[in-house]
Amino acid sequence: MTTGPATDFHSHLIPGVDDGAADLVESRAAVAAVVRDGVMTAITTPHFDGSLTMAPAMADERLAQFDAGFEALTADAEITASGVRLLRGVELMLDIPDPDVSDPRLRLNGGRFVLVEYPGLRLPLAHADFAIRALRDKGWQPVLAHPERYRNVDDSLEQLLALRYVGAYFQVNAGSLVGHHGDFARRHAAALLVKGWLEYGSSDYHGRGAPAVSAARAALAASGAGEQAELLFSENTARLVRDESPRPVPAIGRNEEEPRPFWARLFGRR
Ligand SMILES: [Fe+2]
């Protein structure tokens, strides 16, 4: 199978604005790591609390930090020389049920897609779907970051069903597929693939460790999910940058022939 360059839409590369790269030196190293990992287009997505949109002056201040940081990032000679195409978005914390994302800087590359997460890696016990529905009602397309990492979702994944029902797309972290976030996240990432509930994969790279995009693609290909790997990390992410809808990522069949079903292959177990 041919593998195209990866496009990534979840990372924390802007210097000094969140828990990602702390300064321009770390940003340079982070961008270099992403490029080494095969990513040639990256939307970088600093953390932004949705509740700030209720306080426009504070939102403006935060976004002005991002403006300055992004400018520093893209004006840097070493980063420019790497050839990577850097674009902007945010990772929007759904700490209120109805954030206002009309400012294009709050959306991925200014298009209709919005990268969202819930506080504390815990899915709200009730009405988690409200914010997804509210965004959809305004014409935006929410993409939930790392659904496999929510600690209060059990192995049935049924707590995520309400979000699928109201039209959330899901983005798996590359690191989850290769065990960087532990067995729980890898098991849930595999279960999401089996259900066909993932549209995208991205690094969520914070400048520490490895972005894991190439490792995740290789692990999926070695597990017989090469088609899914290309859709998740290359084709669909590139489509998102162009503000196009994703192609369906085929569910991995449950009734595969034993003795090595997909789960076992992804986990490298017999
Ligand atoms: Fe993130």
PDB file of C-alpha atoms and ligand atoms in Angstrom:
ATOM      1  CA  MET A   1       0.000   0.000   0.000  1.00  0.00           C
ATOM      2  CA  THR A   2       1.240   3.483  -0.807  1.00  0.00           C
ATOM      3  CA  THR A   3       1.442   5.793   2.146  1.00  0.00           C
ATOM      4  CA  GLY A   4       1.076   9.502   1.639  1.00  0.00           C
ATOM      5  CA  PRO A   5       2.520  12.195   3.873  1.00  0.00           C
ATOM      6  CA  ALA A   6       0.587  12.655   7.068  1.00  0.00           C
ATOM      7  CA  THR A   7      -1.558  15.682   7.799  1.00  0.00           C
ATOM      8  CA  ASP A   8      -2.060  16.406  11.484  1.00  0.00           C
ATOM      9  CA  PHE A   9      -4.644  18.689  13.074  1.00  0.00           C
ATOM     10  CA  HIS A  10      -4.041  18.341  16.802  1.00  0.00           C
ATOM     11  CA  SER A  11      -0.807  19.593  18.415  1.00  0.00           C
ATOM     12  CA  HIS A  12       0.599  22.086  20.886  1.00  0.00           C
ATOM     13  CA  LEU A  13       3.505  23.678  19.019  1.00  0.00           C
ATOM     14  CA  ILE A  14       2.996  27.409  19.698  1.00  0.00           C
ATOM     15  CA  PRO A  15       5.616  28.652  22.183  1.00  0.00           C
ATOM     16  CA  GLY A  16       4.587  29.570  25.711  1.00  0.00           C
ATOM     17  CA  VAL A  17       0.789  29.540  25.481  1.00  0.00           C
ATOM     18  CA  ASP A  18      -0.195  26.217  27.085  1.00  0.00           C
ATOM     19  CA  ASP A  19       1.281  22.933  28.327  1.00  0.00           C
ATOM     20  CA  GLY A  20       2.961  22.278  24.968  1.00  0.00           C
ATOM     21  CA  ALA A  21       6.179  23.874  23.717  1.00  0.00           C
ATOM     22  CA  ALA A  22       7.408  26.267  26.432  1.00  0.00           C
ATOM     23  CA  ASP A  23       9.475  28.556  24.222  1.00  0.00           C
ATOM     24  CA  LEU A  24      10.689  28.914  20.669  1.00  0.00           C
ATOM     25  CA  VAL A  25      13.579  26.520  21.245  1.00  0.00           C
ATOM     26  CA  GLU A  26      11.104  23.807  22.262  1.00  0.00           C
ATOM     27  CA  SER A  27       8.838  24.766  19.350  1.00  0.00           C
ATOM     28  CA  ARG A  28      11.702  24.237  16.906  1.00  0.00           C
ATOM     29  CA  ALA A  29      12.430  20.806  18.355  1.00  0.00           C
ATOM     30  CA  ALA A  30       8.724  19.903  18.352  1.00  0.00           C
ATOM     31  CA  VAL A  31       8.235  20.931  14.728  1.00  0.00           C
ATOM     32  CA  ALA A  32      11.374  19.006  13.743  1.00  0.00           C
ATOM     33  CA  ALA A  33      10.010  15.897  15.514  1.00  0.00           C
ATOM     34  CA  VAL A  34       6.674  16.189  13.736  1.00  0.00           C
ATOM     35  CA  VAL A  35       8.379  16.584  10.347  1.00  0.00           C
ATOM     36  CA  ARG A  36      10.647  13.588  11.033  1.00  0.00           C
ATOM     37  CA  ASP A  37       7.477  11.651  11.763  1.00  0.00           C
ATOM     38  CA  GLY A  38       6.207  12.267   8.227  1.00  0.00           C
ATOM     39  CA  VAL A  39       3.839  15.187   8.886  1.00  0.00           C
ATOM     40  CA  MET A  40       4.024  17.872   6.200  1.00  0.00           C
ATOM     41  CA  THR A  41       0.900  19.859   7.133  1.00  0.00           C
ATOM     42  CA  ALA A  42       0.005  20.535  10.772  1.00  0.00           C
ATOM     43  CA  ILE A  43      -2.794  22.536  12.342  1.00  0.00           C
ATOM     44  CA  THR A  44      -1.590  23.514  15.777  1.00  0.00           C
ATOM     45  CA  THR A  45      -4.230  23.712  18.478  1.00  0.00           C
ATOM     46  CA  PRO A  46      -3.452  25.386  21.820  1.00  0.00           C
ATOM     47  CA  HIS A  47      -5.898  24.858  24.678  1.00  0.00           C
ATOM     48  CA  PHE A  48      -8.730  27.382  24.813  1.00  0.00           C
ATOM     49  CA  ASP A  49     -11.537  27.311  27.387  1.00  0.00           C
ATOM     50  CA  GLY A  50     -14.955  27.597  25.775  1.00  0.00           C
ATOM     51  CA  SER A  51     -16.135  29.655  28.762  1.00  0.00           C
ATOM     52  CA  LEU A  52     -13.810  32.469  27.667  1.00  0.00           C
ATOM     53  CA  THR A  53     -16.221  33.151  24.831  1.00  0.00           C
ATOM     54  CA  MET A  54     -18.624  34.434  27.519  1.00  0.00           C
ATOM     55  CA  ALA A  55     -16.033  37.128  28.380  1.00  0.00           C
ATOM     56  CA  PRO A  56     -15.029  38.686  25.050  1.00  0.00           C
ATOM     57  CA  ALA A  57     -12.220  40.845  26.461  1.00  0.00           C
ATOM     58  CA  MET A  58     -10.560  37.774  27.998  1.00  0.00           C
ATOM     59  CA  ALA A  59     -11.091  35.769  24.820  1.00  0.00           C
ATOM     60  CA  ASP A  60      -9.480  38.551  22.784  1.00  0.00           C
ATOM     61  CA  GLU A  61      -6.507  38.635  25.124  1.00  0.00           C
ATOM     62  CA  ARG A  62      -5.999  34.869  24.883  1.00  0.00           C
ATOM     63  CA  LEU A  63      -6.358  34.890  21.112  1.00  0.00           C
ATOM     64  CA  ALA A  64      -3.895  37.770  20.843  1.00  0.00           C
ATOM     65  CA  GLN A  65      -1.369  35.554  22.685  1.00  0.00           C
ATOM     66  CA  PHE A  66      -2.008  32.847  20.106  1.00  0.00           C
ATOM     67  CA  ASP A  67      -1.654  35.386  17.250  1.00  0.00           C
ATOM     68  CA  ALA A  68       1.742  36.502  18.519  1.00  0.00           C
ATOM     69  CA  GLY A  69       2.910  32.963  19.231  1.00  0.00           C
ATOM     70  CA  PHE A  70       1.832  31.668  15.853  1.00  0.00           C
ATOM     71  CA  GLU A  71       3.572  34.553  14.160  1.00  0.00           C
ATOM     72  CA  ALA A  72       6.788  33.778  16.044  1.00  0.00           C
ATOM     73  CA  LEU A  73       6.469  30.126  15.062  1.00  0.00           C
ATOM     74  CA  THR A  74       5.950  30.743  11.363  1.00  0.00           C
ATOM     75  CA  ALA A  75       8.517  33.556  11.126  1.00  0.00           C
ATOM     76  CA  ASP A  76      11.294  31.351  12.502  1.00  0.00           C
ATOM     77  CA  ALA A  77      13.918  30.583   9.872  1.00  0.00           C
ATOM     78  CA  GLU A  78      14.644  27.050  11.120  1.00  0.00           C
ATOM     79  CA  ILE A  79      10.956  26.131  11.185  1.00  0.00           C
ATOM     80  CA  THR A  80      10.353  27.639   7.758  1.00  0.00           C
ATOM     81  CA  ALA A  81      13.331  25.712   6.371  1.00  0.00           C
ATOM     82  CA  SER A  82      11.751  22.423   7.509  1.00  0.00           C
ATOM     83  CA  GLY A  83       9.174  22.817   4.748  1.00  0.00           C
ATOM     84  CA  VAL A  84       6.208  22.045   7.018  1.00  0.00           C
ATOM     85  CA  ARG A  85       2.962  23.891   6.407  1.00  0.00           C
ATOM     86  CA  LEU A  86       1.645  25.223   9.720  1.00  0.00           C
ATOM     87  CA  LEU A  87      -1.975  26.245  10.183  1.00  0.00           C
ATOM     88  CA  ARG A  88      -4.077  27.357  13.135  1.00  0.00           C
ATOM     89  CA  GLY A  89      -6.877  26.117  15.301  1.00  0.00           C
ATOM     90  CA  VAL A  90      -7.543  25.535  18.994  1.00  0.00           C
ATOM     91  CA  GLU A  91      -8.488  22.609  21.200  1.00  0.00           C
ATOM     92  CA  LEU A  92     -11.699  23.954  22.670  1.00  0.00           C
ATOM     93  CA  MET A  93     -12.558  22.898  26.219  1.00  0.00           C
ATOM     94  CA  LEU A  94     -16.284  22.296  26.538  1.00  0.00           C
ATOM     95  CA  ASP A  95     -16.528  23.822  30.022  1.00  0.00           C
ATOM     96  CA  ILE A  96     -19.809  25.490  29.097  1.00  0.00           C
ATOM     97  CA  PRO A  97     -22.578  23.894  27.060  1.00  0.00           C
ATOM     98  CA  ASP A  98     -22.848  26.512  24.329  1.00  0.00           C
ATOM     99  CA  PRO A  99     -19.522  28.149  23.396  1.00  0.00           C
ATOM    100  CA  ASP A 100     -19.469  30.785  20.671  1.00  0.00           C
ATOM    101  CA  VAL A 101     -16.968  29.772  17.992  1.00  0.00           C
ATOM    102  CA  SER A 102     -17.912  32.415  15.451  1.00  0.00           C
ATOM    103  CA  ASP A 103     -14.337  33.752  15.545  1.00  0.00           C
ATOM    104  CA  PRO A 104     -12.602  31.718  12.812  1.00  0.00           C
ATOM    105  CA  ARG A 105      -9.477  31.408  14.980  1.00  0.00           C
ATOM    106  CA  LEU A 106     -11.465  29.006  17.180  1.00  0.00           C
ATOM    107  CA  ARG A 107     -12.039  26.618  14.287  1.00  0.00           C
ATOM    108  CA  LEU A 108      -9.616  24.325  12.502  1.00  0.00           C
ATOM    109  CA  ASN A 109      -7.917  26.337   9.752  1.00  0.00           C
ATOM    110  CA  GLY A 110     -10.877  28.727   9.988  1.00  0.00           C
ATOM    111  CA  GLY A 111     -13.245  26.202   8.401  1.00  0.00           C
ATOM    112  CA  ARG A 112     -16.329  24.576   9.875  1.00  0.00           C
ATOM    113  CA  PHE A 113     -14.557  21.928  11.969  1.00  0.00           C
ATOM    114  CA  VAL A 114     -14.042  22.529  15.709  1.00  0.00           C
ATOM    115  CA  LEU A 115     -11.720  20.364  17.826  1.00  0.00           C
ATOM    116  CA  VAL A 116     -13.317  19.839  21.250  1.00  0.00           C
ATOM    117  CA  GLU A 117     -12.617  18.076  24.526  1.00  0.00           C
ATOM    118  CA  TYR A 118     -14.370  17.732  27.912  1.00  0.00           C
ATOM    119  CA  PRO A 119     -12.725  18.812  31.185  1.00  0.00           C
ATOM    120  CA  GLY A 120     -10.531  16.435  33.124  1.00  0.00           C
ATOM    121  CA  LEU A 121     -10.713  13.553  30.622  1.00  0.00           C
ATOM    122  CA  ARG A 122     -14.095  12.699  32.067  1.00  0.00           C
ATOM    123  CA  LEU A 123     -17.224  12.636  29.983  1.00  0.00           C
ATOM    124  CA  PRO A 124     -20.025  14.601  31.699  1.00  0.00           C
ATOM    125  CA  LEU A 125     -22.453  12.058  33.156  1.00  0.00           C
ATOM    126  CA  ALA A 126     -25.468  13.805  31.711  1.00  0.00           C
ATOM    127  CA  HIS A 127     -26.033  15.857  28.594  1.00  0.00           C
ATOM    128  CA  ALA A 128     -22.504  15.535  27.188  1.00  0.00           C
ATOM    129  CA  ASP A 129     -24.219  15.683  23.811  1.00  0.00           C
ATOM    130  CA  PHE A 130     -25.716  19.127  24.453  1.00  0.00           C
ATOM    131  CA  ALA A 131     -22.598  21.065  23.435  1.00  0.00           C
ATOM    132  CA  ILE A 132     -22.103  18.887  20.346  1.00  0.00           C
ATOM    133  CA  ARG A 133     -25.680  19.485  19.327  1.00  0.00           C
ATOM    134  CA  ALA A 134     -25.410  23.234  20.012  1.00  0.00           C
ATOM    135  CA  LEU A 135     -22.339  23.517  17.780  1.00  0.00           C
ATOM    136  CA  ARG A 136     -23.982  21.461  15.041  1.00  0.00           C
ATOM    137  CA  ASP A 137     -27.130  23.594  15.215  1.00  0.00           C
ATOM    138  CA  LYS A 138     -24.992  26.633  14.394  1.00  0.00           C
ATOM    139  CA  GLY A 139     -23.491  24.918  11.357  1.00  0.00           C
ATOM    140  CA  TRP A 140     -20.157  23.846  12.873  1.00  0.00           C
ATOM    141  CA  GLN A 141     -18.771  20.304  12.855  1.00  0.00           C
ATOM    142  CA  PRO A 142     -17.361  19.208  16.223  1.00  0.00           C
ATOM    143  CA  VAL A 143     -14.499  16.711  16.282  1.00  0.00           C
ATOM    144  CA  LEU A 144     -13.973  15.113  19.700  1.00  0.00           C
ATOM    145  CA  ALA A 145     -10.291  14.782  20.560  1.00  0.00           C
ATOM    146  CA  HIS A 146      -9.060  11.442  21.940  1.00  0.00           C
ATOM    147  CA  PRO A 147     -12.385   9.761  22.878  1.00  0.00           C
ATOM    148  CA  GLU A 148     -10.325   6.683  23.824  1.00  0.00           C
ATOM    149  CA  ARG A 149      -8.832   8.530  26.787  1.00  0.00           C
ATOM    150  CA  TYR A 150     -12.022   9.322  28.749  1.00  0.00           C
ATOM    151  CA  ARG A 151     -11.555   7.480  32.003  1.00  0.00           C
ATOM    152  CA  ASN A 152     -15.233   7.099  32.863  1.00  0.00           C
ATOM    153  CA  VAL A 153     -16.133   5.390  29.575  1.00  0.00           C
ATOM    154  CA  ASP A 154     -16.326   1.617  30.005  1.00  0.00           C
ATOM    155  CA  ASP A 155     -15.302  -1.060  27.514  1.00  0.00           C
ATOM    156  CA  SER A 156     -18.726  -1.076  25.879  1.00  0.00           C
ATOM    157  CA  LEU A 157     -18.059   2.541  24.780  1.00  0.00           C
ATOM    158  CA  GLU A 158     -21.776   3.097  25.051  1.00  0.00           C
ATOM    159  CA  GLN A 159     -21.316   6.433  26.841  1.00  0.00           C
ATOM    160  CA  LEU A 160     -19.923   7.752  23.544  1.00  0.00           C
ATOM    161  CA  LEU A 161     -22.929   6.631  21.533  1.00  0.00           C
ATOM    162  CA  ALA A 162     -24.962   9.757  22.347  1.00  0.00           C
ATOM    163  CA  LEU A 163     -22.174  11.881  20.865  1.00  0.00           C
ATOM    164  CA  ARG A 164     -22.111   9.829  17.662  1.00  0.00           C
ATOM    165  CA  TYR A 165     -25.877  10.067  17.522  1.00  0.00           C
ATOM    166  CA  VAL A 166     -25.785  13.885  17.444  1.00  0.00           C
ATOM    167  CA  GLY A 167     -23.037  13.889  14.821  1.00  0.00           C
ATOM    168  CA  ALA A 168     -19.669  14.234  16.567  1.00  0.00           C
ATOM    169  CA  TYR A 169     -16.651  13.059  14.630  1.00  0.00           C
ATOM    170  CA  PHE A 170     -13.890  11.353  16.609  1.00  0.00           C
ATOM    171  CA  GLN A 171     -10.092  11.840  16.485  1.00  0.00           C
ATOM    172  CA  VAL A 172      -7.855   9.162  18.002  1.00  0.00           C
ATOM    173  CA  ASN A 173      -4.417  10.062  19.338  1.00  0.00           C
ATOM    174  CA  ALA A 174      -1.569   8.354  17.492  1.00  0.00           C
ATOM    175  CA  GLY A 175       0.105   7.610  20.826  1.00  0.00           C
ATOM    176  CA  SER A 176      -2.974   5.762  22.095  1.00  0.00           C
ATOM    177  CA  LEU A 177      -2.667   3.231  19.267  1.00  0.00           C
ATOM    178  CA  VAL A 178       0.858   2.307  20.305  1.00  0.00           C
ATOM    179  CA  GLY A 179       0.362   2.252  24.066  1.00  0.00           C
ATOM    180  CA  HIS A 180       1.744   5.671  25.057  1.00  0.00           C
ATOM    181  CA  HIS A 181      -1.382   6.377  27.085  1.00  0.00           C
ATOM    182  CA  GLY A 182      -1.579   2.897  28.602  1.00  0.00           C
ATOM    183  CA  ASP A 183      -3.544  -0.277  27.939  1.00  0.00           C
ATOM    184  CA  PHE A 184      -6.910   1.359  28.667  1.00  0.00           C
ATOM    185  CA  ALA A 185      -6.539   3.959  25.895  1.00  0.00           C
ATOM    186  CA  ARG A 186      -5.126   1.409  23.434  1.00  0.00           C
ATOM    187  CA  ARG A 187      -7.959  -1.035  24.148  1.00  0.00           C
ATOM    188  CA  HIS A 188     -10.544   1.703  23.630  1.00  0.00           C
ATOM    189  CA  ALA A 189      -8.795   2.964  20.480  1.00  0.00           C
ATOM    190  CA  ALA A 190      -8.948  -0.560  19.060  1.00  0.00           C
ATOM    191  CA  ALA A 191     -12.611  -0.885  20.080  1.00  0.00           C
ATOM    192  CA  LEU A 192     -13.434   2.396  18.318  1.00  0.00           C
ATOM    193  CA  LEU A 193     -11.812   1.050  15.139  1.00  0.00           C
ATOM    194  CA  VAL A 194     -13.785  -2.164  15.410  1.00  0.00           C
ATOM    195  CA  LYS A 195     -16.999  -0.136  15.702  1.00  0.00           C
ATOM    196  CA  GLY A 196     -16.027   2.169  12.821  1.00  0.00           C
ATOM    197  CA  TRP A 197     -16.370   5.209  15.092  1.00  0.00           C
ATOM    198  CA  LEU A 198     -13.140   7.008  14.154  1.00  0.00           C
ATOM    199  CA  GLU A 199     -12.768   9.552  11.365  1.00  0.00           C
ATOM    200  CA  TYR A 200      -9.321  10.941  12.161  1.00  0.00           C
ATOM    201  CA  GLY A 201      -5.966  10.329  13.802  1.00  0.00           C
ATOM    202  CA  SER A 202      -3.569  13.024  14.984  1.00  0.00           C
ATOM    203  CA  SER A 203      -0.570  13.400  17.262  1.00  0.00           C
ATOM    204  CA  ASP A 204      -1.779  15.705  20.080  1.00  0.00           C
ATOM    205  CA  TYR A 205       1.959  16.374  20.265  1.00  0.00           C
ATOM    206  CA  HIS A 206       3.083  18.478  23.232  1.00  0.00           C
ATOM    207  CA  GLY A 207       6.801  18.484  22.348  1.00  0.00           C
ATOM    208  CA  ARG A 208       7.711  15.591  24.619  1.00  0.00           C
ATOM    209  CA  GLY A 209       8.402  12.009  23.603  1.00  0.00           C
ATOM    210  CA  ALA A 210       7.555  11.083  20.023  1.00  0.00           C
ATOM    211  CA  PRO A 211       4.555  12.285  17.993  1.00  0.00           C
ATOM    212  CA  ALA A 212       3.938   8.571  17.218  1.00  0.00           C
ATOM    213  CA  VAL A 213       2.186   9.191  13.912  1.00  0.00           C
ATOM    214  CA  SER A 214       4.494   6.958  11.860  1.00  0.00           C
ATOM    215  CA  ALA A 215       4.500   4.326  14.622  1.00  0.00           C
ATOM    216  CA  ALA A 216       0.695   4.303  14.753  1.00  0.00           C
ATOM    217  CA  ARG A 217       0.399   4.037  10.986  1.00  0.00           C
ATOM    218  CA  ALA A 218       2.897   1.190  10.936  1.00  0.00           C
ATOM    219  CA  ALA A 219       1.138  -0.630  13.803  1.00  0.00           C
ATOM    220  CA  LEU A 220      -2.204  -0.377  12.044  1.00  0.00           C
ATOM    221  CA  ALA A 221      -0.751  -1.519   8.718  1.00  0.00           C
ATOM    222  CA  ALA A 222       0.929  -4.480  10.422  1.00  0.00           C
ATOM    223  CA  SER A 223      -2.439  -5.366  12.015  1.00  0.00           C
ATOM    224  CA  GLY A 224      -4.191  -5.481   8.652  1.00  0.00           C
ATOM    225  CA  ALA A 225      -5.679  -1.992   9.015  1.00  0.00           C
ATOM    226  CA  GLY A 226      -3.541  -0.201   6.435  1.00  0.00           C
ATOM    227  CA  GLU A 227      -6.573   1.257   4.688  1.00  0.00           C
ATOM    228  CA  GLN A 228      -7.867   2.667   7.969  1.00  0.00           C
ATOM    229  CA  ALA A 229      -4.417   4.085   8.792  1.00  0.00           C
ATOM    230  CA  GLU A 230      -4.286   6.048   5.545  1.00  0.00           C
ATOM    231  CA  LEU A 231      -7.805   7.386   5.959  1.00  0.00           C
ATOM    232  CA  LEU A 232      -7.221   8.393   9.587  1.00  0.00           C
ATOM    233  CA  PHE A 233      -3.804  10.040   9.338  1.00  0.00           C
ATOM    234  CA  SER A 234      -3.545  11.196   5.746  1.00  0.00           C
ATOM    235  CA  GLU A 235      -6.625  11.356   3.591  1.00  0.00           C
ATOM    236  CA  ASN A 236      -9.285  12.468   6.064  1.00  0.00           C
ATOM    237  CA  THR A 237      -7.029  14.901   7.910  1.00  0.00           C
ATOM    238  CA  ALA A 238      -6.062  16.471   4.568  1.00  0.00           C
ATOM    239  CA  ARG A 239      -9.729  16.681   3.664  1.00  0.00           C
ATOM    240  CA  LEU A 240     -10.448  18.477   6.946  1.00  0.00           C
ATOM    241  CA  VAL A 241      -7.772  21.083   6.170  1.00  0.00           C
ATOM    242  CA  ARG A 242      -9.664  21.720   2.910  1.00  0.00           C
ATOM    243  CA  ASP A 243     -12.940  21.926   4.892  1.00  0.00           C
ATOM    244  CA  GLU A 244     -14.211  18.747   3.224  1.00  0.00           C
ATOM    245  CA  SER A 245     -16.110  15.951   4.967  1.00  0.00           C
ATOM    246  CA  PRO A 246     -14.215  12.754   5.815  1.00  0.00           C
ATOM    247  CA  ARG A 247     -14.523   9.530   3.870  1.00  0.00           C
ATOM    248  CA  PRO A 248     -16.017   6.703   5.936  1.00  0.00           C
ATOM    249  CA  VAL A 249     -13.400   4.628   7.729  1.00  0.00           C
ATOM    250  CA  PRO A 250     -14.512   0.994   7.384  1.00  0.00           C
ATOM    251  CA  ALA A 251     -15.172  -0.802  10.644  1.00  0.00           C
ATOM    252  CA  ILE A 252     -12.802  -3.665  11.296  1.00  0.00           C
ATOM    253  CA  GLY A 253     -14.855  -6.834  11.274  1.00  0.00           C
ATOM    254  CA  ARG A 254     -15.573  -8.530  14.571  1.00  0.00           C
ATOM    255  CA  ASN A 255     -15.902 -11.971  13.091  1.00  0.00           C
ATOM    256  CA  GLU A 256     -12.409 -12.355  11.843  1.00  0.00           C
ATOM    257  CA  GLU A 257     -10.906 -15.748  11.794  1.00  0.00           C
ATOM    258  CA  GLU A 258      -9.181 -16.735  14.953  1.00  0.00           C
ATOM    259  CA  PRO A 259      -6.629 -17.193  16.354  1.00  0.00           C
ATOM    260  CA  ARG A 260      -5.391 -13.605  15.921  1.00  0.00           C
ATOM    261  CA  PRO A 261      -8.232 -11.103  15.796  1.00  0.00           C
ATOM    262  CA  PHE A 262      -7.496  -7.427  15.274  1.00  0.00           C
ATOM    263  CA  TRP A 263      -7.245  -6.720  18.994  1.00  0.00           C
ATOM    264  CA  ALA A 264      -4.496  -9.229  19.451  1.00  0.00           C
ATOM    265  CA  ARG A 265      -2.613  -8.056  16.392  1.00  0.00           C
ATOM    266  CA  LEU A 266      -2.698  -4.406  17.485  1.00  0.00           C
ATOM    267  CA  PHE A 267      -1.514  -5.362  20.933  1.00  0.00           C
ATOM    268  CA  GLY A 268       1.166  -7.591  19.454  1.00  0.00           C
ATOM    269  CA  ARG A 269      -0.233 -10.582  21.328  1.00  0.00           C
ATOM    270  CA  ARG A 270      -0.819 -14.054  20.095  1.00  0.00           C
TER     271      ARG A 270
HETATM  272 FE    FE B   1      -4.422  18.372  22.835  1.00  0.00          FE
END
